[in-house]
Every structure is written in structure tokens, then in C-alpha cells.
mmCIF file of C-alpha atoms and ligand atoms in Angstrom:
data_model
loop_
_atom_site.group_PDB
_atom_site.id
_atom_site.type_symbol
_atom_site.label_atom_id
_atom_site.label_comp_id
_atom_site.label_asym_id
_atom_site.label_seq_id
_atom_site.Cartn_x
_atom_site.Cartn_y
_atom_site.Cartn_z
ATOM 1 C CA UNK A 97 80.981 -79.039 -166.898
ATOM 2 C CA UNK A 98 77.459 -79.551 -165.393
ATOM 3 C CA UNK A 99 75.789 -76.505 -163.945
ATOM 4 C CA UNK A 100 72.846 -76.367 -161.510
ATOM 5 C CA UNK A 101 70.198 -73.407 -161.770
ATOM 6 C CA UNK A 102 67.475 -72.226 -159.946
ATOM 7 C CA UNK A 103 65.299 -68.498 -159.119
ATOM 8 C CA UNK A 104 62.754 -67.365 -156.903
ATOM 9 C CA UNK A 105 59.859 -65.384 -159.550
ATOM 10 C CA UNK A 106 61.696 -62.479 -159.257
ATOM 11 C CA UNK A 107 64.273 -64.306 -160.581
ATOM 12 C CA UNK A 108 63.294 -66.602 -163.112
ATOM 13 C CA UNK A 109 62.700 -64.464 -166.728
ATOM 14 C CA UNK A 110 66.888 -63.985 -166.147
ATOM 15 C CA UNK A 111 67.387 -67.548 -165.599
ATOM 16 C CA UNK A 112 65.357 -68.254 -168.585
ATOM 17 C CA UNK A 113 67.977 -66.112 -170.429
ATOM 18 C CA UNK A 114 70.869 -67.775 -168.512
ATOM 19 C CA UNK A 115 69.658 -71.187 -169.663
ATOM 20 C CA UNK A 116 69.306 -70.315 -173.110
ATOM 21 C CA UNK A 117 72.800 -69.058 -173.546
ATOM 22 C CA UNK A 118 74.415 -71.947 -171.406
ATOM 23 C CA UNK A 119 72.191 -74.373 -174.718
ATOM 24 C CA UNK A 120 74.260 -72.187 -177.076
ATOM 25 C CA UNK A 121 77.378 -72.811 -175.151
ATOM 26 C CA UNK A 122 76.703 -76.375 -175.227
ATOM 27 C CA UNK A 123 77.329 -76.340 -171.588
ATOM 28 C CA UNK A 124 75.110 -78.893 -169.370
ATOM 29 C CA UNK A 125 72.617 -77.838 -166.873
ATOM 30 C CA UNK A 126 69.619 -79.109 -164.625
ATOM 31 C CA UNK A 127 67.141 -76.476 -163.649
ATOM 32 C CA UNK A 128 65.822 -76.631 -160.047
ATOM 33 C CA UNK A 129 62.994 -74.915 -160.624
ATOM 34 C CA UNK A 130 61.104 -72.589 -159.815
ATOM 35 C CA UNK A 131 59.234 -72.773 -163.178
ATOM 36 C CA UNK A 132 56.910 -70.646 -163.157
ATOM 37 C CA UNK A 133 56.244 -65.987 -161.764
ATOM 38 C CA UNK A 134 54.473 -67.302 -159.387
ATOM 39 C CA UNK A 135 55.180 -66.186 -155.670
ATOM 40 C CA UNK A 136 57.756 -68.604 -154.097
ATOM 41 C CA UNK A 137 60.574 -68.522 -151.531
ATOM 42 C CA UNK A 138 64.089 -68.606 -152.543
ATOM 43 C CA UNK A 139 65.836 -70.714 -149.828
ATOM 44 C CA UNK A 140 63.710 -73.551 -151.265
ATOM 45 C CA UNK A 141 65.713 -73.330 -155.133
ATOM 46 C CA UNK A 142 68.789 -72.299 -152.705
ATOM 47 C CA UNK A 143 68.480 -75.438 -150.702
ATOM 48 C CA UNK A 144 68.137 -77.740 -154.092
ATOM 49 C CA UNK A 145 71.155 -76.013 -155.803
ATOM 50 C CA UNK A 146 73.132 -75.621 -152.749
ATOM 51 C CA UNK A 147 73.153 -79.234 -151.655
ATOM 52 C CA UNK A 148 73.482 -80.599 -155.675
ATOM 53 C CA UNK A 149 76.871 -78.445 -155.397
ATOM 54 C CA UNK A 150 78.051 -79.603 -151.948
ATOM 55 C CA UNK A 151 77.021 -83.017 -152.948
ATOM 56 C CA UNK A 152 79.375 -82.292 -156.495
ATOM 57 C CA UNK A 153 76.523 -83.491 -158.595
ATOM 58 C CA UNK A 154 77.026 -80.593 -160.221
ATOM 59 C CA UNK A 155 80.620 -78.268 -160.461
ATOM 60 C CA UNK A 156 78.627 -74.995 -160.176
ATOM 61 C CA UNK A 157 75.433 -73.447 -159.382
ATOM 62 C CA UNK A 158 73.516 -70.284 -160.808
ATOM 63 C CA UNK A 159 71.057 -68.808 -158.219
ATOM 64 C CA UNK A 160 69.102 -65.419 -159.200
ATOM 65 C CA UNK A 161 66.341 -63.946 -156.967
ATOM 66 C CA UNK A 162 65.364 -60.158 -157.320
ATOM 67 C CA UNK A 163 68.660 -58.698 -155.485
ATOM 68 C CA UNK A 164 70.550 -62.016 -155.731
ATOM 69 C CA UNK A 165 71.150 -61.425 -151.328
ATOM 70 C CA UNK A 166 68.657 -63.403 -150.277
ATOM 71 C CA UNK A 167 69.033 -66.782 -151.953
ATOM 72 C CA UNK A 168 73.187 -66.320 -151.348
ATOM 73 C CA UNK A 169 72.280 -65.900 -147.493
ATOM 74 C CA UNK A 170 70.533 -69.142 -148.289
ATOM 75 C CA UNK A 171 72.375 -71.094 -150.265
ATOM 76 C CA UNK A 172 75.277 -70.020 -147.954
ATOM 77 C CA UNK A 173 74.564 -72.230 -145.155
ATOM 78 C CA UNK A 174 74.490 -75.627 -146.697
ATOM 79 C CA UNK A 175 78.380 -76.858 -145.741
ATOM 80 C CA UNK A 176 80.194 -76.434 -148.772
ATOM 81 C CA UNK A 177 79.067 -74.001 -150.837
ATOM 82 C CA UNK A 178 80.720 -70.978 -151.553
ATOM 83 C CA UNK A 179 78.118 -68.499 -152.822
ATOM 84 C CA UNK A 180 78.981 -65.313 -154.277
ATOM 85 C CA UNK A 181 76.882 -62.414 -155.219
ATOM 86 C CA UNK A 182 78.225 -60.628 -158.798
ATOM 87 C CA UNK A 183 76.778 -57.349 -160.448
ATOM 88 C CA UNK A 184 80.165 -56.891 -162.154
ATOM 89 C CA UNK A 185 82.811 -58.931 -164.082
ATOM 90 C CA UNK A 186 85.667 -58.233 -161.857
ATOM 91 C CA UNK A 187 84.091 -59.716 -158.996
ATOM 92 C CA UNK A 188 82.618 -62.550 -160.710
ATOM 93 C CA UNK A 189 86.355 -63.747 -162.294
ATOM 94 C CA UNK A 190 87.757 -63.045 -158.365
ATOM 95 C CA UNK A 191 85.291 -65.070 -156.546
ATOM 96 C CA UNK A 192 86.594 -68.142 -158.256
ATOM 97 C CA UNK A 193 90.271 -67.284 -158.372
ATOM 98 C CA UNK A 194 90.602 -66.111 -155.002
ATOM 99 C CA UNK A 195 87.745 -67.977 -153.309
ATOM 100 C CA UNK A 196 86.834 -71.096 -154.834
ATOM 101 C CA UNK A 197 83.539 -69.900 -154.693
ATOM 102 C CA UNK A 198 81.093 -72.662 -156.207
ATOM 103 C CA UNK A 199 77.705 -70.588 -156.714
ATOM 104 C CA UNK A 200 77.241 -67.611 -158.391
ATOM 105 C CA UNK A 201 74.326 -65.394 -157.375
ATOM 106 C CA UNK A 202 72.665 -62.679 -159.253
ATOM 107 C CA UNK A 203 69.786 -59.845 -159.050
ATOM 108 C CA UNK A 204 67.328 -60.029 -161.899
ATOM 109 C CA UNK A 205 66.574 -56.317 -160.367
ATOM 110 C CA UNK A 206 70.268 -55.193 -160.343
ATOM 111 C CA UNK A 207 72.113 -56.470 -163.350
ATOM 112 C CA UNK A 208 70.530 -56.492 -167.265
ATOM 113 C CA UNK A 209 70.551 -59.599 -169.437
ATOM 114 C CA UNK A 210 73.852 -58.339 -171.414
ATOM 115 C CA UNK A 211 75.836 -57.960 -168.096
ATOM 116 C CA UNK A 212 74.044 -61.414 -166.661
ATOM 117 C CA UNK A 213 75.792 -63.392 -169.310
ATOM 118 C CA UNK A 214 78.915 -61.692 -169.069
ATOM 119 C CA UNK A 215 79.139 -62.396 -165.690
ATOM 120 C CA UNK A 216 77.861 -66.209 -165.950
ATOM 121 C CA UNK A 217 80.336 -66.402 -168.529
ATOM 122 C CA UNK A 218 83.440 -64.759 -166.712
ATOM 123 C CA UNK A 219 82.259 -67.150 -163.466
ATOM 124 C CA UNK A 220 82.260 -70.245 -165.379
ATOM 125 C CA UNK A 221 85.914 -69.797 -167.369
ATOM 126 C CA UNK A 222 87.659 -68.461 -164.307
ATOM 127 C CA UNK A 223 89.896 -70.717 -162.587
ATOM 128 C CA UNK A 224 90.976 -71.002 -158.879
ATOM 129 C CA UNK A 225 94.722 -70.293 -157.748
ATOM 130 C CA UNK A 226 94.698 -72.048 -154.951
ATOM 131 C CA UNK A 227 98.188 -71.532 -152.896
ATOM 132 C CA UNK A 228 97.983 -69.071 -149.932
ATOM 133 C CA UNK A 229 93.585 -68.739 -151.123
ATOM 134 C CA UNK A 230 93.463 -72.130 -150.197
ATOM 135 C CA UNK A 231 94.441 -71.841 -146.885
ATOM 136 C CA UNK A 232 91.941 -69.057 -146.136
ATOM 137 C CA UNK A 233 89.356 -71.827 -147.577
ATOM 138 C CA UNK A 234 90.700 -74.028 -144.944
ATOM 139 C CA UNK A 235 89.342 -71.423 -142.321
ATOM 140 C CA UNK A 236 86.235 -71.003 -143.752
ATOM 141 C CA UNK A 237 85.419 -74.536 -143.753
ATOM 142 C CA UNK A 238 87.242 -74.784 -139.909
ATOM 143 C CA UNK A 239 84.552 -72.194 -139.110
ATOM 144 C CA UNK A 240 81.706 -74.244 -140.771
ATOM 145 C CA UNK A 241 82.845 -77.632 -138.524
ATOM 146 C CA UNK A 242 82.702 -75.650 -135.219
ATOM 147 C CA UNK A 243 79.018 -74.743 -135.909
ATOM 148 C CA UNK A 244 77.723 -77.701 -137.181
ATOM 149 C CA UNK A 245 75.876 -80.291 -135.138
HETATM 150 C C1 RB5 B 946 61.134 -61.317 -153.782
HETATM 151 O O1 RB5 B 946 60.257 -60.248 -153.822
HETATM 152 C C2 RB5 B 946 62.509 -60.828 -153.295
HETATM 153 O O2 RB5 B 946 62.433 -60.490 -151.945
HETATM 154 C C3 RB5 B 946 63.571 -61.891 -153.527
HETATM 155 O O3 RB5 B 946 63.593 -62.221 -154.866
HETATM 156 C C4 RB5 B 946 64.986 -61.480 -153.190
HETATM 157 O O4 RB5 B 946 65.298 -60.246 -153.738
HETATM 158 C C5 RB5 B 946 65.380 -61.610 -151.789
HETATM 159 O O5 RB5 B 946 66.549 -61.400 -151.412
#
């Protein structure tokens, strides 16, 4: 499994944490940046993870700015991703199971480190049940044709 990650400011001390329990996993990841507290914008790391997804460079993304809304708004409009915004477990094993989703967003203001890397953890090990949540996939990406130029 090869993960892509990237954070606004407000985001990056969680990603820091992120990264260093995906090393202790062993799991394989590519940080996008931003590298640094410094004042950025977040569809720029949303752009970079959201088309390294699309593009399946990478089976899933991690994206964390301060409320985690912004850079899922973002990453949200390349075709083919599937972010979803998690502050709780439930909703971060249902996002994959039900919608295939293929980033997972978070708040560095909303959730603490211990629920963080529960909820990268319950993202990463759920697995999608396709069947009748595939064909409401179908639509979604219907709906993403009709706007695109
Ligand atoms: C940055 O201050 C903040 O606006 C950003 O990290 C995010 O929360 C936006 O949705």
C-alpha cells in the first residue's frame, strides 16, 4: 500500500505524527509537502495529493488542514477522488465501505493525535463492499463527466 500525504501549516505538526506512525506500520508514503508552519494554501497540497490518487500513483491520500473542510472541498474536485472528512472511527471505516472514498481528510483543530491515528488506521484497513455502493459510485462519477470540459 502506498499512501500520499500532505497539510496546509495548520495542518502539518498532525501529519508529522501521521507519518511517523505510518514508518512504524511499515506502510509506504510520499509527503507532498507543505514542510514547513509557514502560511500556505491548502488546495495547493490538495491539488498534489488529489491528482497522485486519481492518477493511482498512490492507493490513498491523507490531507489535514486546520478543520480538514477546506482541503476536502479541494481535493474534491480533481475527477476521481473521493475525499472524506473523519473526526470519528465510524465514519472513517464507512467512507471506504460504503463509498470507495480514496482520501481521507482531517482537522489538526478538531481531532487529537490519539483519535488521528485511530482514524488513519480504521481508513486504511477498511475495505469497500462494492454491490449496490458501487452503483451510487457510478452516479457520482456520471455527475463528474457532465461537468467536465
Ligand atoms: C488555515 O488557517 C485554515 O483556514 C485552513 O487550515 C483550513 O482549516 C481551511 O479549511
Amino acid at each position: 500500500m502506498k499512501v500520499a500525504l500532505g497539510s496546509d501549516h495548520a495542518g502539518f505538526p498532525l501529519k508529522k505524527e501521521v507519518m511517523e506512525h505510518l514508518q512504524d506500520k511499515n506502510i509506504e508514503f510520499k509527503d507532498f509537502g507543505t514542510f514547513s508552519e509557514s502560511s500556505c494554501d491548502y488546495p495547493d497540497y490538495a491539488l498534489k495529493v488529489g491528482e497522485e490518487v486519481a492518477s493511482k500513483n498512490y492507493d490513498f491520500g491523507i490531507l489535514i488542514c486546520g478543520t480538514g473542510i477546506g482541503i476536502s472541498i479541494a481535493a474534491n474536485k480533481v475527477p476521481g477522488v473521493r475525499a472524506a472528512l473523519c473526526s470519528d472511527t465510524f465514519s472513517a471505516h464507512a467512507c471506504r465501505e460504503h463509498n470507495n472514498a480514496n482520501i481521507l481528510t482531517m482537522g489538526q483543530r478538531v481531532v487529537g493525535i490519539g483519535l488521528a491515528i485511530d482514524i488513519v488506521d480504521t481508513f486504511l484497513s477498511a475495505k469497500f463492499q462494492g454491490d449496490r455502493h458501487q452503483r451510487r459510485i457510478d452516479k457520482i462519477t456520471e455527475i463528474e463527466k457532465k461537468y467536465s470540459k
